CSV table of C-alpha atoms and ligand atoms in Angstrom, one decimal:
chain,number,residue,atom,x,y,z
V,580,MET,CA,36.9,-13.6,12.1
V,581,ILE,CA,35.2,-10.3,12.3
V,582,ASN,CA,36.0,-9.6,8.8
V,583,GLY,CA,34.4,-12.9,7.9
V,584,THR,CA,31.2,-12.1,9.7
V,585,ILE,CA,30.9,-8.7,7.8
V,586,SER,CA,31.4,-10.3,4.5
V,587,ALA,CA,28.7,-12.9,5.3
V,588,ALA,CA,26.4,-10.1,6.0
V,589,VAL,CA,27.1,-8.4,2.7
V,590,GLN,CA,26.5,-11.8,0.9
V,591,LEU,CA,23.2,-12.3,2.5
V,592,ALA,CA,22.0,-8.9,1.1
V,593,GLU,CA,21.1,-11.3,-1.7
V,594,PRO,CA,21.1,-10.6,-5.5
V,595,ILE,CA,18.3,-8.1,-7.1
V,596,SER,CA,17.8,-9.8,-10.3
V,597,SER,CA,15.3,-12.8,-10.8
V,598,PRO,CA,16.8,-15.8,-12.4
V,599,VAL,CA,13.2,-17.3,-12.8
V,600,GLY,CA,12.5,-14.8,-15.7
V,601,MET,CA,9.3,-13.4,-14.2
V,602,MET,CA,8.3,-11.6,-17.6
V,603,ASP,CA,8.8,-15.1,-19.3
V,604,LEU,CA,6.5,-17.0,-17.0
V,605,LEU,CA,4.1,-14.0,-17.3
V,606,HIS,CA,4.0,-14.4,-21.0
V,607,THR,CA,3.4,-18.1,-20.8
V,608,LEU,CA,0.6,-17.9,-18.2
V,609,PHE,CA,-1.1,-14.9,-19.9
V,610,PRO,CA,-3.4,-16.7,-22.6
V,611,LEU,CA,-4.5,-19.4,-20.4
V,612,PRO,CA,-8.3,-19.7,-19.7
V,613,ARG,CA,-8.1,-19.5,-15.9
V,614,SER,CA,-11.2,-19.4,-13.8
V,615,LEU,CA,-12.2,-20.5,-10.2
V,616,THR,CA,-11.8,-24.2,-11.4
V,617,GLY,CA,-10.9,-26.1,-14.5
V,618,ASP,CA,-8.0,-27.0,-16.7
V,619,GLY,CA,-6.7,-23.5,-17.3
V,620,VAL,CA,-5.9,-23.4,-13.5
V,621,ARG,CA,-4.3,-27.0,-13.7
V,622,GLU,CA,-2.2,-26.0,-16.7
V,623,THR,CA,-1.2,-22.7,-14.9
V,624,LEU,CA,-0.1,-24.9,-11.8
V,625,SER,CA,1.7,-27.4,-13.9
V,626,ILE,CA,3.7,-24.5,-15.6
V,627,ILE,CA,4.6,-23.1,-12.1
V,628,LYS,CA,5.6,-26.6,-11.0
V,629,ASP,CA,8.3,-26.5,-13.8
V,630,HIS,CA,10.0,-23.7,-11.6
V,631,ILE,CA,9.3,-24.9,-7.9
V,632,PRO,CA,8.2,-27.9,-6.2
V,633,LEU,CA,4.5,-27.7,-5.8
V,634,THR,CA,1.8,-29.9,-4.5
V,635,ILE,CA,-1.4,-29.8,-6.3
V,636,HIS,CA,-4.5,-30.3,-4.6
V,637,GLU,CA,-7.9,-31.5,-6.1
V,638,ILE,CA,-10.7,-30.9,-3.9
V,639,PRO,CA,-14.0,-32.4,-5.1
V,640,THR,CA,-17.1,-30.4,-5.9
V,641,GLY,CA,-19.5,-30.5,-3.0
V,642,THR,CA,-16.9,-30.5,-0.2
V,643,LYS,CA,-18.1,-28.4,2.6
V,644,VAL,CA,-15.6,-25.7,3.5
V,645,PHE,CA,-16.9,-23.3,6.3
V,646,ASP,CA,-20.0,-21.8,5.2
V,647,TRP,CA,-19.3,-22.5,1.4
V,648,GLU,CA,-19.2,-25.5,-0.7
V,649,VAL,CA,-16.7,-26.3,-3.5
V,650,PRO,CA,-18.4,-25.4,-6.7
V,651,GLN,CA,-18.9,-27.5,-10.0
V,652,GLU,CA,-15.9,-27.3,-12.2
V,653,TRP,CA,-16.1,-25.1,-15.3
V,654,ASN,CA,-14.3,-25.7,-18.5
V,655,ILE,CA,-14.5,-23.9,-21.6
V,656,ARG,CA,-13.4,-24.8,-25.3
V,657,GLY,CA,-14.8,-21.9,-27.3
V,658,ALA,CA,-17.4,-19.3,-27.8
V,659,THR,CA,-18.5,-17.0,-30.6
V,660,ILE,CA,-21.1,-14.5,-31.7
V,661,LYS,CA,-21.6,-14.7,-35.4
V,662,THR,CA,-23.8,-13.0,-38.0
V,663,MET,CA,-26.6,-15.0,-39.3
V,664,ASP,CA,-24.5,-15.4,-42.6
V,665,GLY,CA,-21.5,-16.9,-40.5
V,666,LYS,CA,-19.1,-13.9,-40.0
V,667,THR,CA,-17.4,-14.2,-36.6
V,668,LEU,CA,-17.7,-10.9,-34.8
V,669,VAL,CA,-16.7,-12.1,-31.3
V,670,ASP,CA,-14.3,-15.0,-30.6
V,671,PHE,CA,-13.2,-16.4,-27.2
V,672,GLY,CA,-10.1,-17.5,-29.2
V,673,ASP,CA,-9.0,-14.0,-29.7
V,674,ASN,CA,-9.3,-12.9,-26.1
V,675,ASN,CA,-10.5,-15.2,-23.1
V,676,LEU,CA,-12.1,-12.0,-21.5
V,677,HIS,CA,-15.0,-12.2,-24.1
V,678,VAL,CA,-16.8,-14.6,-22.0
V,679,VAL,CA,-18.3,-14.3,-18.7
V,680,GLY,CA,-16.6,-16.7,-16.5
V,681,TYR,CA,-18.6,-19.6,-15.4
V,682,SER,CA,-21.1,-19.1,-18.6
V,683,ILE,CA,-23.4,-22.1,-18.8
V,684,PRO,CA,-23.6,-23.7,-22.4
V,685,VAL,CA,-25.5,-22.0,-25.0
V,686,ASN,CA,-26.3,-22.7,-28.8
V,687,GLY,CA,-28.8,-20.9,-30.7
V,688,THR,CA,-30.1,-17.7,-32.5
V,689,PHE,CA,-30.9,-14.7,-30.4
V,690,SER,CA,-32.5,-11.3,-31.3
V,691,ARG,CA,-30.2,-8.4,-30.7
V,692,GLU,CA,-32.7,-7.2,-27.9
V,693,GLU,CA,-32.4,-10.8,-26.2
V,694,LEU,CA,-28.7,-10.6,-26.4
V,695,THR,CA,-28.5,-7.3,-24.8
V,696,ARG,CA,-29.1,-8.8,-21.5
V,697,HIS,CA,-26.1,-10.9,-21.7
V,698,ILE,CA,-23.6,-8.3,-23.3
V,699,HIS,CA,-21.1,-6.5,-20.9
V,700,THR,CA,-19.4,-3.4,-22.3
V,701,LEU,CA,-17.8,-0.2,-20.8
V,702,GLU,CA,-19.5,3.0,-22.2
V,703,ASP,CA,-16.8,5.3,-20.8
V,704,GLN,CA,-14.0,3.0,-22.1
V,705,PRO,CA,-15.5,2.0,-25.5
V,706,ASP,CA,-12.5,0.1,-26.8
V,707,VAL,CA,-11.7,-2.1,-24.0
V,708,ILE,CA,-13.1,-5.5,-23.0
V,709,PRO,CA,-14.4,-5.7,-19.4
V,710,TYR,CA,-13.7,-8.9,-17.3
V,711,ARG,CA,-16.9,-10.2,-15.6
V,712,THR,CA,-17.7,-13.5,-14.0
V,713,SER,CA,-21.0,-15.2,-12.8
V,714,TYR,CA,-19.6,-17.9,-10.4
V,715,TYR,CA,-22.4,-18.5,-8.1
V,716,ALA,CA,-25.6,-17.7,-10.3
V,717,SER,CA,-26.4,-19.7,-13.4
V,718,ASN,CA,-26.1,-17.4,-16.2
V,719,TRP,CA,-24.1,-16.7,-19.5
V,720,GLY,CA,-22.6,-13.6,-21.2
V,721,PHE,CA,-20.1,-11.8,-23.4
V,722,CYS,CA,-18.0,-8.9,-22.7
V,723,LEU,CA,-16.9,-6.8,-25.6
V,724,PRO,CA,-15.8,-3.2,-26.7
V,725,HIS,CA,-18.8,-1.0,-26.4
V,726,SER,CA,-17.9,0.4,-30.0
V,727,LEU,CA,-18.1,-3.3,-31.4
V,728,TRP,CA,-21.6,-3.7,-29.8
V,729,MET,CA,-22.6,-0.4,-31.1
V,730,SER,CA,-21.6,-1.4,-34.6
V,731,MET,CA,-23.7,-4.7,-34.3
V,732,GLN,CA,-27.0,-3.6,-35.4
V,733,ASP,CA,-28.5,-6.8,-37.0
V,734,ASP,CA,-31.7,-8.2,-35.6
V,735,TYR,CA,-30.5,-11.7,-35.0
V,736,TYR,CA,-27.0,-13.4,-34.1
V,737,ARG,CA,-25.8,-16.9,-33.8
V,738,VAL,CA,-24.5,-17.6,-30.4
V,739,GLU,CA,-22.4,-20.5,-29.1
V,740,ILE,CA,-20.7,-21.0,-25.7
V,741,ASP,CA,-19.1,-24.4,-25.5
V,742,THR,CA,-18.7,-24.9,-21.9
V,743,THR,CA,-19.2,-27.6,-19.3
V,744,LEU,CA,-20.3,-27.1,-15.8
V,745,ALA,CA,-20.2,-30.3,-14.0
V,746,ASP,CA,-19.0,-32.1,-10.9
V,747,GLY,CA,-15.2,-32.2,-10.8
V,748,SER,CA,-13.0,-30.4,-8.4
V,749,LEU,CA,-11.2,-27.2,-7.3
V,750,THR,CA,-7.5,-27.1,-7.9
V,751,TYR,CA,-5.0,-25.1,-6.0
V,752,GLY,CA,-1.2,-25.3,-5.5
V,753,GLU,CA,1.0,-25.3,-2.4
V,754,PHE,CA,4.7,-24.9,-1.9
V,755,PHE,CA,6.3,-25.5,1.3
V,756,LEU,CA,9.9,-25.3,2.3
V,757,PRO,CA,10.3,-26.2,6.1
V,758,GLY,CA,12.6,-24.0,8.4
V,759,GLN,CA,14.2,-25.1,11.7
V,760,THR,CA,11.2,-24.5,13.8
V,761,ALA,CA,7.5,-25.4,13.1
V,762,GLU,CA,6.5,-21.7,12.4
V,763,GLU,CA,6.2,-20.3,9.0
V,764,VAL,CA,5.9,-17.3,6.7
V,765,LEU,CA,2.6,-17.6,4.4
V,766,ILE,CA,2.5,-15.9,0.9
V,767,SER,CA,-0.8,-16.2,-0.9
V,768,VAL,CA,-1.7,-15.3,-4.6
V,769,HIS,CA,-4.8,-15.9,-6.6
V,770,ILE,CA,-4.9,-17.8,-9.6
V,771,CYS,CA,-8.5,-17.4,-10.9
V,772,HIS,CA,-8.3,-14.6,-13.4
V,773,PRO,CA,-7.8,-15.3,-17.0
V,774,SER,CA,-5.8,-12.9,-19.2
V,775,LEU,CA,-5.2,-10.2,-16.7
V,776,ALA,CA,-1.5,-9.2,-16.0
V,777,ASN,CA,-1.2,-7.3,-13.1
V,778,ASP,CA,-4.3,-8.4,-11.1
V,779,ASN,CA,-3.4,-11.9,-10.8
V,780,LEU,CA,-0.3,-12.9,-12.9
V,781,SER,CA,2.2,-10.3,-11.4
V,782,GLY,CA,1.7,-11.8,-7.8
V,783,ILE,CA,2.0,-15.2,-9.3
V,784,ALA,CA,5.2,-14.3,-10.8
V,785,VAL,CA,6.8,-12.7,-7.7
V,786,ALA,CA,5.7,-15.6,-5.5
V,787,VAL,CA,7.2,-18.2,-7.8
V,788,ALA,CA,10.5,-16.2,-8.0
V,789,LEU,CA,10.6,-15.8,-4.3
V,790,ALA,CA,10.1,-19.6,-3.8
V,791,ALA,CA,12.7,-20.5,-6.5
V,792,GLU,CA,15.3,-18.3,-4.8
V,793,ARG,CA,14.6,-20.1,-1.4
V,794,VAL,CA,15.1,-23.3,-2.8
V,795,ARG,CA,18.3,-22.4,-4.5
V,796,GLN,CA,19.7,-20.8,-1.2
V,797,ARG,CA,18.6,-24.0,0.7
V,798,GLU,CA,20.5,-26.2,-1.8
V,799,SER,CA,23.7,-23.9,-1.8
V,800,THR,CA,24.0,-23.2,1.9
V,801,ALA,CA,23.4,-24.9,5.2
V,802,ASN,CA,19.7,-25.2,6.2
V,803,ASN,CA,19.5,-22.2,8.5
V,804,ALA,CA,16.2,-20.6,7.8
V,805,GLN,CA,14.2,-20.4,11.2
V,806,LEU,CA,10.7,-20.1,9.5
V,807,GLY,CA,9.3,-22.2,6.8
V,808,LEU,CA,8.0,-20.6,3.7
V,809,ARG,CA,4.6,-21.6,2.4
V,810,VAL,CA,3.3,-20.3,-0.9
V,811,LEU,CA,-0.4,-20.8,-1.8
V,812,PHE,CA,-1.7,-20.5,-5.4
V,813,VAL,CA,-5.4,-20.3,-4.9
V,814,PRO,CA,-8.6,-19.3,-6.6
V,815,ALA,CA,-9.7,-16.1,-4.8
V,816,THR,CA,-12.1,-16.3,-1.8
V,817,ILE,CA,-13.2,-20.2,-2.2
V,818,GLY,CA,-9.6,-21.3,-2.6
V,819,SER,CA,-8.3,-19.7,0.5
V,820,ILE,CA,-11.4,-20.7,2.4
V,821,THR,CA,-10.8,-24.2,1.2
V,822,TRP,CA,-7.2,-24.2,2.4
V,823,LEU,CA,-8.1,-22.7,5.8
V,824,ALA,CA,-10.8,-25.2,6.3
V,825,GLN,CA,-8.5,-27.9,5.5
V,826,ASN,CA,-5.7,-26.9,7.6
V,827,GLU,CA,-7.5,-25.4,10.6
V,828,PRO,CA,-5.3,-27.1,13.2
V,829,LYS,CA,-2.1,-25.8,11.7
V,830,LEU,CA,-3.0,-22.3,11.2
V,831,GLY,CA,-1.3,-21.0,14.2
V,832,ARG,CA,2.0,-22.0,12.8
V,833,VAL,CA,1.7,-18.9,10.5
V,834,ARG,CA,3.6,-16.2,12.2
V,835,HIS,CA,3.7,-13.7,9.3
V,836,GLY,CA,1.7,-13.5,6.0
V,837,LEU,CA,1.3,-11.5,2.9
V,838,VAL,CA,-1.2,-11.6,0.0
V,839,LEU,CA,0.6,-10.4,-3.1
V,840,THR,CA,-1.5,-8.9,-5.9
V,841,CYS,CA,-1.0,-6.0,-8.6
V,842,VAL,CA,2.8,-5.8,-7.9
V,843,GLY,CA,3.8,-5.2,-11.6
V,844,ASP,CA,2.7,-1.9,-12.5
V,845,ALA,CA,4.9,1.2,-12.2
V,846,GLY,CA,2.9,2.9,-9.5
V,847,PRO,CA,3.6,3.5,-5.9
V,848,PHE,CA,3.3,0.5,-3.3
V,849,HIS,CA,0.3,0.2,-1.2
V,850,TYR,CA,0.3,-2.1,1.8
V,851,LYS,CA,-2.9,-2.9,3.6
V,852,LYS,CA,-2.6,-3.8,7.3
V,853,CYS,CA,-3.8,-7.0,9.0
V,854,ARG,CA,-7.1,-7.2,10.6
V,855,SER,CA,-5.4,-7.1,14.0
V,856,GLU,CA,-2.0,-5.4,14.6
V,857,ALA,CA,0.7,-7.6,13.8
V,858,ALA,CA,4.5,-7.4,13.2
V,859,ILE,CA,4.2,-8.0,9.6
V,860,ASP,CA,2.6,-4.4,9.2
V,861,GLN,CA,5.9,-2.8,10.8
V,862,ILE,CA,8.1,-5.0,8.9
V,863,VAL,CA,6.6,-4.2,5.5
V,864,THR,CA,6.5,-0.5,6.3
V,865,HIS,CA,10.1,-0.6,7.4
V,866,VAL,CA,11.2,-2.2,4.1
V,867,LEU,CA,9.5,0.2,1.9
V,868,GLU,CA,10.6,3.2,4.0
V,869,HIS,CA,14.3,2.2,4.1
V,870,ALA,CA,14.2,1.2,0.4
V,871,ASN,CA,13.2,4.8,-0.3
V,872,LEU,CA,10.1,3.7,-2.3
V,873,LYS,CA,7.0,5.5,-2.7
V,874,TYR,CA,4.3,4.0,-0.5
V,875,GLU,CA,1.1,4.3,1.3
V,876,VAL,CA,-0.1,2.2,4.2
V,877,VAL,CA,-3.8,1.6,4.3
V,878,ASP,CA,-6.0,0.1,7.1
V,879,PHE,CA,-7.6,-3.3,7.0
V,880,SER,CA,-11.1,-3.5,5.5
V,881,PRO,CA,-13.2,-6.6,4.8
V,882,TYR,CA,-13.0,-6.1,0.9
V,883,GLY,CA,-10.2,-6.8,-1.6
V,884,TYR,CA,-8.4,-10.2,-1.9
V,885,ASP,CA,-7.8,-13.1,0.4
V,886,GLU,CA,-6.5,-10.9,3.3
V,887,ARG,CA,-10.2,-10.9,4.5
V,888,GLN,CA,-10.2,-14.6,4.5
V,889,TYR,CA,-7.1,-15.0,6.6
V,890,GLY,CA,-8.3,-12.2,8.5
V,891,SER,CA,-11.8,-13.4,9.5
V,892,PRO,CA,-13.2,-14.0,13.0
V,893,ALA,CA,-11.6,-17.1,14.7
V,894,ILE,CA,-9.0,-17.1,12.1
V,895,ASP,CA,-7.5,-13.7,12.3
V,896,MET,CA,-4.1,-14.6,10.9
V,897,PRO,CA,-1.4,-12.0,10.7
V,898,VAL,CA,-1.7,-11.6,7.0
V,899,GLY,CA,-1.5,-8.1,5.0
V,900,CYS,CA,-1.7,-7.4,1.5
V,901,LEU,CA,1.0,-5.9,-0.7
V,902,MET,CA,0.1,-3.9,-3.7
V,903,ARG,CA,1.2,-1.3,-6.1
V,904,ALA,CA,-2.2,-0.2,-7.9
V,905,VAL,CA,-5.1,-0.7,-5.7
V,906,HIS,CA,-8.0,-2.9,-7.0
V,907,GLY,CA,-10.9,-1.0,-8.4
V,908,THR,CA,-9.1,2.3,-8.5
V,909,PHE,CA,-7.0,2.2,-12.0
V,910,PRO,CA,-8.5,2.4,-15.4
V,911,GLU,CA,-6.9,-0.9,-16.4
V,912,TYR,CA,-8.4,-2.9,-13.6
V,913,HIS,CA,-10.7,-5.8,-14.6
V,914,THR,CA,-10.2,-4.9,-18.2
V,915,SER,CA,-8.2,-5.9,-21.4
V,916,LEU,CA,-6.0,-2.8,-20.7
V,917,ASP,CA,-4.6,-4.9,-17.8
V,918,ASN,CA,-2.3,-6.6,-20.1
V,919,LEU,CA,1.5,-7.5,-20.6
V,920,ASP,CA,2.1,-3.8,-21.7
V,921,PHE,CA,0.6,-2.5,-18.5
V,922,ILE,CA,3.3,-4.2,-16.3
V,923,ASN,CA,7.0,-4.1,-16.5
V,924,GLU,CA,10.0,-6.3,-15.3
V,925,ALA,CA,11.7,-3.3,-13.3
V,926,ALA,CA,8.5,-3.1,-11.2
V,927,LEU,CA,8.3,-6.8,-10.6
V,928,ILE,CA,11.9,-7.0,-9.5
V,929,ALA,CA,11.4,-4.0,-7.1
V,930,SER,CA,8.3,-5.8,-5.7
V,931,LEU,CA,10.3,-9.1,-5.4
V,932,GLY,CA,13.0,-7.1,-3.6
V,933,VAL,CA,10.6,-5.9,-1.2
V,934,VAL,CA,9.1,-9.2,-0.6
V,935,ARG,CA,12.3,-10.9,-0.2
V,936,GLU,CA,13.5,-8.3,2.5
V,937,VAL,CA,10.4,-8.8,4.5
V,938,VAL,CA,10.7,-12.4,4.7
V,939,SER,CA,14.4,-12.1,5.5
V,940,ILE,CA,13.6,-9.8,8.3
V,941,CYS,CA,10.9,-12.1,9.5
V,942,ASP,CA,13.3,-15.0,9.5
V,943,ARG,CA,16.4,-13.5,11.0
V,944,ASP,CA,14.9,-11.3,13.8
V,945,ARG,CA,16.3,-12.4,17.0
V,946,VAL,CA,16.4,-11.3,20.6
V,947,TYR,CA,19.9,-11.0,22.3
V,948,GLU,CA,21.1,-10.1,25.7
V,949,ARG,CA,24.5,-8.9,26.9
V,950,ILE,CA,26.8,-11.7,28.3
V,951,ASP,CA,28.0,-9.1,30.9
V,952,GLY,CA,25.3,-6.3,30.7
V,953,ARG,CA,26.5,-3.9,33.2
V,954,GLY,CA,27.7,-0.7,31.7
V,955,GLU,CA,29.0,-0.2,28.0
V,956,PRO,CA,31.7,-2.7,27.0
V,957,GLN,CA,35.2,-1.4,26.2
V,958,LEU,CA,35.2,-1.7,22.4
V,959,GLY,CA,38.6,-0.5,21.6
V,960,ARG,CA,40.1,-3.3,23.4
V,961,ARG,CA,38.3,-5.9,21.2
V,962,GLY,CA,39.3,-4.1,17.9
V,963,LEU,CA,35.8,-3.3,17.1
V,964,TYR,CA,36.1,0.3,16.1
V,965,ARG,CA,38.7,-0.7,13.6
V,966,ALA,CA,36.4,-3.5,12.1
V,967,ILE,CA,33.7,-1.1,11.8
V,968,ALA,CA,35.8,1.5,10.1
V,969,GLY,CA,37.0,-0.8,7.5
V,970,GLN,CA,33.4,-1.8,6.6
V,971,ARG,CA,31.6,1.4,6.4
V,972,ASP,CA,32.0,2.0,2.6
V,973,ALA,CA,30.4,-1.5,2.1
V,974,GLY,CA,27.2,-0.2,3.8
V,975,GLY,CA,28.2,-2.1,7.0
V,976,PRO,CA,27.3,-1.0,10.6
V,977,SER,CA,28.5,2.1,12.1
V,978,GLN,CA,29.9,2.6,15.5
V,979,MET,CA,26.6,4.0,16.6
V,980,ASP,CA,24.7,0.9,15.3
V,981,LEU,CA,27.1,-1.3,17.6
V,982,LEU,CA,26.2,1.0,20.4
V,983,TRP,CA,22.4,0.7,19.9
V,984,VAL,CA,22.7,-3.2,19.7
V,985,LEU,CA,24.9,-3.3,22.9
V,986,ASN,CA,22.6,-0.8,24.8
V,987,LEU,CA,19.3,-2.6,23.7
V,988,SER,CA,20.3,-6.1,23.9
V,989,ASP,CA,18.7,-6.7,27.0
V,990,GLY,CA,16.6,-9.9,26.3
V,991,SER,CA,13.5,-7.9,25.6
V,992,HIS,CA,14.2,-5.9,22.3
V,993,SER,CA,14.7,-7.8,19.1
V,994,ILE,CA,16.9,-6.8,16.1
V,995,PHE,CA,14.1,-5.2,14.5
V,996,ASP,CA,13.2,-3.3,17.5
V,997,ILE,CA,16.7,-2.0,17.7
V,998,ALA,CA,16.7,-1.0,14.0
V,999,GLU,CA,13.3,0.9,14.3
V,1000,ARG,CA,14.8,2.7,17.5
V,1001,ALA,CA,17.9,3.6,16.0
V,1002,GLY,CA,16.3,4.6,12.6
V,1003,ILE,CA,18.4,2.3,10.4
V,1004,PRO,CA,17.7,-0.5,7.8
V,1005,PHE,CA,17.3,-3.9,9.6
V,1006,LEU,CA,20.2,-5.3,7.8
V,1007,ARG,CA,22.6,-2.9,9.4
V,1008,ALA,CA,21.5,-3.7,12.9
V,1009,TRP,CA,21.7,-7.4,11.9
V,1010,ALA,CA,25.1,-6.9,10.9
V,1011,ALA,CA,26.1,-5.0,14.1
V,1012,THR,CA,24.6,-8.0,16.1
V,1013,GLN,CA,26.9,-10.3,14.2
V,1014,ILE,CA,30.0,-8.4,15.1
V,1015,CYS,CA,28.9,-8.3,18.8
V,1016,LEU,CA,28.1,-12.3,18.8
V,1017,GLN,CA,31.7,-12.8,17.2
V,1018,ALA,CA,33.1,-10.7,20.1
V,1019,ASP,CA,31.3,-12.8,22.7
V,1020,LEU,CA,29.3,-9.6,23.8
V,1021,ILE,CA,25.9,-10.8,23.3
V,1022,LYS,CA,24.0,-14.2,23.2
V,1023,GLU,CA,20.7,-15.3,21.8
V,1024,VAL,CA,17.7,-15.5,23.9
V,1025,SER,CA,15.1,-16.4,21.4
V,1026,HIS,CA,13.8,-15.9,18.0
V,1027,ALA,CA,11.8,-12.6,17.4
V,1028,ARG,CA,9.5,-12.0,20.2
V,1029,ARG,CA,6.7,-11.4,17.9
X,1284,ZN,ZN1,-9.4,-9.2,-9.7
């Protein structure tokens, strides 16, 4: 019986590869012209839906969401800057970063001086294309390498931007796998950046892989997850605000949450804490620490990604943000250098491993109490020393782990608390509780107290 329990624990350590093929997904999604709204977002969600069940929501233009309103829908078919004799110098078809997001339609001839006001370049990175948007101001523009712009010295150019900005809808995707309870873990990723790999697509790939694993586990084993898993694929800011506004009565169900972004580069992890102190902060730190990964924990600030929407007054959900590179601080950020060469599969797999472990801890944490809590139980009589000795090589719990569980299982400490106090990985403390349960030494009091 005890051996069976331990082997179950080892099985539950879960695989470290990603059958979804995160790099393949990134390659497929990379060229699509995503923005806050429009067909690039729809196509992105439709491809995600090939991998996981997804509800795709369409929220009409003009819908009031808190202090905001769903904007007009933007679609782009093409854009060019040509010489007067018809030679194409800049083409949206070559790179969708060339056009400022939400540019209004333009068709005409402009002097170089007039065009200057609509050109964005990076002087200190002369060969890269910057990423710019103009969501809430009617404008148009092109982004190009500074070196190219410096080489364009004609007096006049032909400019065409073939876009539509019209009433339509905001599109977002929602995955939900219910658990045994009404509570859930929330994962949120933004889907509004066009051809940018780390900032946008890496979070999407990890979220899809996690959801797909959960679906497969659910199909292959008994439905025993306590917490549901919800994954939101939303355009940044307006998308999360829209979801919050439409789900306000249910927000209390989210017990733990994470925004995922920039998780595909090879740098150290950065975890940004929730607005208010929450268990997820401790859990993420625990996982990063025990996985021997380089990491830094940073305090909440009302800037960055959608964690600032989930952590806003009267909402204040326990949602932190997991990153590797931090927005605005790396040279590839919001440029054409944030491409498929900037990210790598090993980094994505390691990021998925961290998120998987975090979600697993959220789900498996429990509070136990001793059935007869007076004094230390006699372990030798129950064969527990031998059971442990046989499992140590497989990374199973030690005798000391068992003693910690038996000492702190008093109805108020959870497995996570015990792991932290003992300085051991959660999984080892969890495996020790399974042995104690099997030996009728403890009984469950509740799901985690958090
Ligand atoms: Zn960004």
